[in-house]
Amino acid sequence: QSMLTQPPSVSAAPGQKVTISCSGSSSNIGNYYVSWYQHLPGTAPKLLIYDNDKRPSGIPDRFSGSKSGTSATLGITGLQTGDEADYYCGTWDRSLIWVFGGGTKLTVL
Amino acid sequence: QLQLQESGPGLVKPSETLSLTCTVSGGSFSSSNYYWGWVRQPPGKGLEWIGTVYYTGSTYYNPSLKSRVTISVDTSKSQFSLTLSSVTAADTAVYYCARLPLRYFDPVKFDYWGQGTLVTVSS
């Protein structure tokens, strides 16, 4: 069982908006930066969001991140079929380990 | 452009030791600004952090794997390696190596990843 809790799946229609939550604790999200990753089958995970809300170069502004207390949220607007993937949150933990969420499968209906 | 490439056997027998190497090119390996790490994904499951290493050789490991894992560095070759002993079918996974930038000595993200390599544990 992961130390970070994500919903197993979310879905929305093309063009709509979806949010994915990531719940942790004061030993991880509450005191460290959160990052988000998009993982398509057969490819390496891709960094989408870092430092809670920053986007790397090349990531469209349809992707956004936020953090409040011990929870973080990934938002995706203007959904496209190409956004169908697994999404993971991750952060460092006070016990000196990296933790990933269990992953959320996004379906674009 | 930084590149990471995993290498090693794709098939390991049960009870034996899995060994993988990650070769880093196009950037500074022996920098104080980064950790280097291993992540795996078993079939049908999520990402699992295995451990990280600093260029000095200091390491952090996933507690669930700590008794079987060793991660080491060879700065002369810009490589870091993973060994996982006493493997079982549950260790079958795609194994990724990646870079973790540091801020105030804490890793903040995985920003560059290798393409991943499938390791199957089977007799």
mmCIF file of N, CA and C in Angstrom, chain A residues 15-102:
data_model
loop_
_atom_site.group_PDB
_atom_site.id
_atom_site.type_symbol
_atom_site.label_atom_id
_atom_site.label_comp_id
_atom_site.label_asym_id
_atom_site.label_seq_id
_atom_site.Cartn_x
_atom_site.Cartn_y
_atom_site.Cartn_z
ATOM 1 N N GLY A 15 -11.869 17.432 -24.436
ATOM 2 C CA GLY A 15 -12.142 18.852 -24.266
ATOM 3 C C GLY A 15 -12.503 19.245 -22.853
ATOM 4 N N GLN A 16 -12.838 18.266 -22.023
ATOM 5 C CA GLN A 16 -13.207 18.563 -20.642
ATOM 6 C C GLN A 16 -11.985 18.667 -19.741
ATOM 7 N N LYS A 17 -12.253 18.909 -18.467
ATOM 8 C CA LYS A 17 -11.188 19.039 -17.481
ATOM 9 C C LYS A 17 -11.278 17.890 -16.483
ATOM 10 N N VAL A 18 -10.126 17.455 -15.988
ATOM 11 C CA VAL A 18 -10.088 16.415 -14.965
ATOM 12 C C VAL A 18 -9.052 16.787 -13.915
ATOM 13 N N THR A 19 -9.296 16.358 -12.689
ATOM 14 C CA THR A 19 -8.309 16.544 -11.631
ATOM 15 C C THR A 19 -7.991 15.188 -11.005
ATOM 16 N N ILE A 20 -6.741 15.043 -10.603
ATOM 17 C CA ILE A 20 -6.273 13.825 -9.944
ATOM 18 C C ILE A 20 -5.673 14.227 -8.610
ATOM 19 N N SER A 21 -6.162 13.640 -7.547
ATOM 20 C CA SER A 21 -5.703 13.982 -6.216
ATOM 21 C C SER A 21 -4.597 13.039 -5.747
ATOM 22 N N CYS A 22 -3.806 13.535 -4.810
ATOM 23 C CA CYS A 22 -2.704 12.770 -4.236
ATOM 24 C C CYS A 22 -2.641 13.160 -2.761
ATOM 25 N N SER A 23 -2.974 12.217 -1.904
ATOM 26 C CA SER A 23 -3.035 12.510 -0.479
ATOM 27 C C SER A 23 -1.891 11.843 0.256
ATOM 28 N N GLY A 24 -1.215 12.628 1.084
ATOM 29 C CA GLY A 24 -0.077 12.104 1.841
ATOM 30 C C GLY A 24 -0.161 12.467 3.291
ATOM 31 N N SER A 25 0.976 12.861 3.852
ATOM 32 C CA SER A 25 1.041 13.192 5.275
ATOM 33 C C SER A 25 2.071 14.295 5.493
ATOM 34 N N SER A 26 2.205 14.680 6.751
ATOM 35 C CA SER A 26 3.163 15.725 7.095
ATOM 36 C C SER A 26 4.605 15.264 6.903
ATOM 37 N N SER A 27 4.828 13.954 6.823
ATOM 38 C CA SER A 27 6.190 13.462 6.646
ATOM 39 C C SER A 27 6.622 13.455 5.190
ATOM 40 N N ASN A 28 5.680 13.682 4.294
ATOM 41 C CA ASN A 28 6.049 13.708 2.874
ATOM 42 C C ASN A 28 5.486 14.969 2.195
ATOM 43 N N ILE A 29 4.287 14.910 1.667
ATOM 44 C CA ILE A 29 3.760 16.060 0.936
ATOM 45 C C ILE A 29 3.765 17.321 1.782
ATOM 46 N N GLY A 30 3.458 17.184 3.052
ATOM 47 C CA GLY A 30 3.370 18.353 3.907
ATOM 48 C C GLY A 30 4.663 19.130 4.046
ATOM 49 N N ASN A 31 5.798 18.503 3.742
ATOM 50 C CA ASN A 31 7.080 19.177 3.941
ATOM 51 C C ASN A 31 8.033 19.116 2.753
ATOM 52 N N TYR A 32 7.594 18.542 1.672
ATOM 53 C CA TYR A 32 8.471 18.416 0.507
ATOM 54 C C TYR A 32 7.712 18.759 -0.780
ATOM 55 N N TYR A 33 8.483 19.028 -1.838
ATOM 56 C CA TYR A 33 7.892 19.336 -3.121
ATOM 57 C C TYR A 33 7.291 18.088 -3.761
ATOM 58 N N VAL A 34 6.165 18.294 -4.456
ATOM 59 C CA VAL A 34 5.486 17.210 -5.161
ATOM 60 C C VAL A 34 5.774 17.307 -6.653
ATOM 61 N N SER A 35 5.961 16.173 -7.288
ATOM 62 C CA SER A 35 6.098 16.110 -8.744
ATOM 63 C C SER A 35 5.078 15.119 -9.298
ATOM 64 N N TRP A 36 4.766 15.301 -10.551
ATOM 65 C CA TRP A 36 3.779 14.450 -11.230
ATOM 66 C C TRP A 36 4.392 13.888 -12.514
ATOM 67 N N TYR A 37 4.002 12.661 -12.853
ATOM 68 C CA TYR A 37 4.572 11.948 -13.996
ATOM 69 C C TYR A 37 3.457 11.339 -14.821
ATOM 70 N N GLN A 38 3.647 11.423 -16.137
ATOM 71 C CA GLN A 38 2.750 10.772 -17.088
ATOM 72 C C GLN A 38 3.458 9.529 -17.610
ATOM 73 N N HIS A 39 2.758 8.393 -17.572
ATOM 74 C CA HIS A 39 3.390 7.153 -18.010
ATOM 75 C C HIS A 39 2.519 6.465 -19.048
ATOM 76 N N LEU A 40 3.032 6.426 -20.261
ATOM 77 C CA LEU A 40 2.372 5.729 -21.356
ATOM 78 C C LEU A 40 2.990 4.346 -21.495
ATOM 79 N N PRO A 41 2.204 3.351 -21.849
ATOM 80 C CA PRO A 41 2.727 1.986 -21.976
ATOM 81 C C PRO A 41 3.926 1.927 -22.917
ATOM 82 N N GLY A 42 4.958 1.227 -22.449
ATOM 83 C CA GLY A 42 6.129 1.026 -23.299
ATOM 84 C C GLY A 42 7.075 2.189 -23.382
ATOM 85 N N THR A 43 6.819 3.221 -22.593
ATOM 86 C CA THR A 43 7.704 4.388 -22.616
ATOM 87 C C THR A 43 8.180 4.698 -21.205
ATOM 88 N N ALA A 44 9.176 5.556 -21.089
ATOM 89 C CA ALA A 44 9.638 5.990 -19.779
ATOM 90 C C ALA A 44 8.656 7.008 -19.205
ATOM 91 N N PRO A 45 8.495 7.029 -17.889
ATOM 92 C CA PRO A 45 7.673 8.088 -17.279
ATOM 93 C C PRO A 45 8.202 9.460 -17.681
ATOM 94 N N LYS A 46 7.294 10.403 -17.771
ATOM 95 C CA LYS A 46 7.630 11.759 -18.216
ATOM 96 C C LYS A 46 7.265 12.742 -17.123
ATOM 97 N N LEU A 47 8.187 13.614 -16.760
ATOM 98 C CA LEU A 47 7.933 14.627 -15.745
ATOM 99 C C LEU A 47 6.962 15.665 -16.288
ATOM 100 N N LEU A 48 5.841 15.842 -15.595
ATOM 101 C CA LEU A 48 4.815 16.806 -16.005
ATOM 102 C C LEU A 48 4.843 18.071 -15.150
ATOM 103 N N ILE A 49 4.967 17.878 -13.858
ATOM 104 C CA ILE A 49 4.921 18.977 -12.897
ATOM 105 C C ILE A 49 6.001 18.720 -11.850
ATOM 106 N N TYR A 50 6.699 19.773 -11.433
ATOM 107 C CA TYR A 50 7.661 19.671 -10.332
ATOM 108 C C TYR A 50 7.495 20.877 -9.422
ATOM 109 N N ASP A 51 8.094 20.802 -8.251
ATOM 110 C CA ASP A 51 7.961 21.889 -7.262
ATOM 111 C C ASP A 51 6.496 22.267 -7.054
ATOM 112 N N ASN A 52 5.644 21.271 -7.019
ATOM 113 C CA ASN A 52 4.198 21.399 -6.772
ATOM 114 C C ASN A 52 3.409 21.941 -7.958
ATOM 115 N N ASP A 53 3.950 22.953 -8.638
ATOM 116 C CA ASP A 53 3.138 23.649 -9.622
ATOM 117 C C ASP A 53 3.898 24.161 -10.840
ATOM 118 N N LYS A 54 5.127 23.730 -11.023
ATOM 119 C CA LYS A 54 5.921 24.201 -12.158
ATOM 120 C C LYS A 54 5.934 23.173 -13.287
ATOM 121 N N ARG A 55 5.929 23.681 -14.502
ATOM 122 C CA ARG A 55 5.971 22.808 -15.679
ATOM 123 C C ARG A 55 7.342 22.865 -16.333
ATOM 124 N N PRO A 56 7.914 21.692 -16.648
ATOM 125 C CA PRO A 56 9.173 21.692 -17.420
ATOM 126 C C PRO A 56 8.936 22.273 -18.813
ATOM 127 N N SER A 57 9.998 22.694 -19.429
ATOM 128 C CA SER A 57 9.913 23.179 -20.785
ATOM 129 C C SER A 57 9.283 22.117 -21.691
ATOM 130 N N GLY A 58 8.320 22.557 -22.522
ATOM 131 C CA GLY A 58 7.699 21.634 -23.450
ATOM 132 C C GLY A 58 6.399 21.027 -22.967
ATOM 133 N N ILE A 59 6.095 21.185 -21.691
ATOM 134 C CA ILE A 59 4.811 20.679 -21.168
ATOM 135 C C ILE A 59 3.763 21.772 -21.336
ATOM 136 N N PRO A 60 2.676 21.474 -22.030
ATOM 137 C CA PRO A 60 1.675 22.522 -22.286
ATOM 138 C C PRO A 60 0.986 22.984 -21.015
ATOM 139 N N ASP A 61 0.480 24.210 -21.075
ATOM 140 C CA ASP A 61 -0.153 24.784 -19.881
ATOM 141 C C ASP A 61 -1.537 24.192 -19.611
ATOM 142 N N ARG A 62 -1.935 23.193 -20.402
ATOM 143 C CA ARG A 62 -3.144 22.437 -20.067
ATOM 144 C C ARG A 62 -2.940 21.628 -18.778
ATOM 145 N N PHE A 63 -1.674 21.402 -18.449
ATOM 146 C CA PHE A 63 -1.334 20.641 -17.244
ATOM 147 C C PHE A 63 -0.966 21.624 -16.126
ATOM 148 N N SER A 64 -1.544 21.419 -14.951
ATOM 149 C CA SER A 64 -1.260 22.294 -13.827
ATOM 150 C C SER A 64 -1.179 21.471 -12.548
ATOM 151 N N GLY A 65 -0.487 22.019 -11.564
ATOM 152 C CA GLY A 65 -0.365 21.347 -10.285
ATOM 153 C C GLY A 65 -0.581 22.312 -9.150
ATOM 154 N N SER A 66 -1.046 21.778 -8.042
ATOM 155 C CA SER A 66 -1.207 22.585 -6.841
ATOM 156 C C SER A 66 -1.001 21.701 -5.623
ATOM 157 N N LYS A 67 -0.745 22.372 -4.496
ATOM 158 C CA LYS A 67 -0.551 21.644 -3.241
ATOM 159 C C LYS A 67 -1.167 22.458 -2.118
ATOM 160 N N SER A 68 -1.827 21.746 -1.214
ATOM 161 C CA SER A 68 -2.391 22.383 -0.039
ATOM 162 C C SER A 68 -2.236 21.425 1.131
ATOM 163 N N GLY A 69 -1.465 21.826 2.116
ATOM 164 C CA GLY A 69 -1.250 20.970 3.269
ATOM 165 C C GLY A 69 -0.588 19.660 2.902
ATOM 166 N N THR A 70 -1.285 18.571 3.134
ATOM 167 C CA THR A 70 -0.718 17.250 2.863
ATOM 168 C C THR A 70 -1.321 16.598 1.624
ATOM 169 N N SER A 71 -1.904 17.419 0.759
ATOM 170 C CA SER A 71 -2.481 16.901 -0.482
ATOM 171 C C SER A 71 -2.024 17.722 -1.678
ATOM 172 N N ALA A 72 -1.999 17.073 -2.812
ATOM 173 C CA ALA A 72 -1.641 17.734 -4.064
ATOM 174 C C ALA A 72 -2.641 17.334 -5.137
ATOM 175 N N THR A 73 -2.726 18.170 -6.156
ATOM 176 C CA THR A 73 -3.689 17.916 -7.223
ATOM 177 C C THR A 73 -3.060 18.207 -8.578
ATOM 178 N N LEU A 74 -3.303 17.324 -9.515
ATOM 179 C CA LEU A 74 -2.922 17.531 -10.911
ATOM 180 C C LEU A 74 -4.189 17.859 -11.681
ATOM 181 N N GLY A 75 -4.147 18.909 -12.474
ATOM 182 C CA GLY A 75 -5.274 19.282 -13.309
ATOM 183 C C GLY A 75 -4.894 19.197 -14.776
ATOM 184 N N ILE A 76 -5.814 18.701 -15.558
ATOM 185 C CA ILE A 76 -5.609 18.633 -17.016
ATOM 186 C C ILE A 76 -6.853 19.206 -17.676
ATOM 187 N N THR A 77 -6.684 20.253 -18.464
ATOM 188 C CA THR A 77 -7.801 20.854 -19.181
ATOM 189 C C THR A 77 -7.697 20.520 -20.669
ATOM 190 N N GLY A 78 -8.793 20.762 -21.375
ATOM 191 C CA GLY A 78 -8.800 20.506 -22.813
ATOM 192 C C GLY A 78 -8.344 19.091 -23.138
ATOM 193 N N LEU A 79 -8.939 18.105 -22.473
ATOM 194 C CA LEU A 79 -8.492 16.727 -22.607
ATOM 195 C C LEU A 79 -8.428 16.267 -24.050
ATOM 196 N N GLN A 80 -7.351 15.517 -24.340
ATOM 197 C CA GLN A 80 -7.147 14.948 -25.663
ATOM 198 C C GLN A 80 -7.000 13.433 -25.514
ATOM 199 N N THR A 81 -7.286 12.711 -26.573
ATOM 200 C CA THR A 81 -7.150 11.251 -26.501
ATOM 201 C C THR A 81 -5.707 10.864 -26.193
ATOM 202 N N GLY A 82 -4.773 11.681 -26.610
ATOM 203 C CA GLY A 82 -3.372 11.410 -26.334
ATOM 204 C C GLY A 82 -2.985 11.560 -24.874
ATOM 205 N N ASP A 83 -3.900 12.094 -24.063
ATOM 206 C CA ASP A 83 -3.632 12.235 -22.628
ATOM 207 C C ASP A 83 -3.929 10.950 -21.880
ATOM 208 N N GLU A 84 -4.529 9.978 -22.553
ATOM 209 C CA GLU A 84 -4.809 8.695 -21.891
ATOM 210 C C GLU A 84 -3.490 8.057 -21.466
ATOM 211 N N ALA A 85 -3.347 7.863 -20.171
ATOM 212 C CA ALA A 85 -2.088 7.367 -19.607
ATOM 213 C C ALA A 85 -2.298 7.111 -18.125
ATOM 214 N N ASP A 86 -1.263 6.615 -17.498
ATOM 215 C CA ASP A 86 -1.238 6.516 -16.038
ATOM 216 C C ASP A 86 -0.488 7.715 -15.495
ATOM 217 N N TYR A 87 -0.993 8.282 -14.408
ATOM 218 C CA TYR A 87 -0.396 9.468 -13.806
ATOM 219 C C TYR A 87 -0.008 9.156 -12.357
ATOM 220 N N TYR A 88 1.215 9.566 -12.000
ATOM 221 C CA TYR A 88 1.745 9.293 -10.665
ATOM 222 C C TYR A 88 2.208 10.580 -10.003
ATOM 223 N N CYS A 89 1.902 10.704 -8.726
ATOM 224 C CA CYS A 89 2.514 11.751 -7.937
ATOM 225 C C CYS A 89 3.708 11.148 -7.202
ATOM 226 N N GLY A 90 4.623 11.988 -6.777
ATOM 227 C CA GLY A 90 5.797 11.509 -6.065
ATOM 228 C C GLY A 90 6.405 12.610 -5.228
ATOM 229 N N THR A 91 7.082 12.219 -4.165
ATOM 230 C CA THR A 91 7.749 13.181 -3.310
ATOM 231 C C THR A 91 8.728 12.467 -2.384
ATOM 232 N N TRP A 92 9.577 13.248 -1.765
ATOM 233 C CA TRP A 92 10.501 12.707 -0.767
ATOM 234 C C TRP A 92 9.784 12.601 0.562
ATOM 235 N N ASP A 93 10.263 11.681 1.390
ATOM 236 C CA ASP A 93 9.656 11.494 2.696
ATOM 237 C C ASP A 93 10.707 11.692 3.778
ATOM 238 N N ARG A 94 10.256 12.159 4.940
ATOM 239 C CA ARG A 94 11.171 12.432 6.040
ATOM 240 C C ARG A 94 11.979 11.210 6.470
ATOM 241 N N SER A 95 11.473 10.020 6.179
ATOM 242 C CA SER A 95 12.207 8.800 6.529
ATOM 243 C C SER A 95 13.282 8.457 5.499
ATOM 244 N N LEU A 96 13.589 9.433 4.644
ATOM 245 C CA LEU A 96 14.659 9.331 3.653
ATOM 246 C C LEU A 96 14.374 8.274 2.599
ATOM 247 N N ILE A 97 13.168 8.294 2.114
ATOM 248 C CA ILE A 97 12.765 7.437 1.006
ATOM 249 C C ILE A 97 11.963 8.282 0.028
ATOM 250 N N TRP A 98 11.954 7.872 -1.239
ATOM 251 C CA TRP A 98 11.079 8.492 -2.224
ATOM 252 C C TRP A 98 9.790 7.688 -2.261
ATOM 253 N N VAL A 99 8.655 8.372 -2.337
ATOM 254 C CA VAL A 99 7.369 7.695 -2.406
ATOM 255 C C VAL A 99 6.611 8.116 -3.653
ATOM 256 N N PHE A 100 6.019 7.135 -4.302
ATOM 257 C CA PHE A 100 5.110 7.367 -5.415
ATOM 258 C C PHE A 100 3.689 7.052 -4.971
ATOM 259 N N GLY A 101 2.723 7.727 -5.574
ATOM 260 C CA GLY A 101 1.349 7.316 -5.416
ATOM 261 C C GLY A 101 1.115 6.029 -6.172
ATOM 262 N N GLY A 102 -0.046 5.401 -5.932
ATOM 263 C CA GLY A 102 -0.343 4.146 -6.575
ATOM 264 C C GLY A 102 -0.661 4.257 -8.058
#
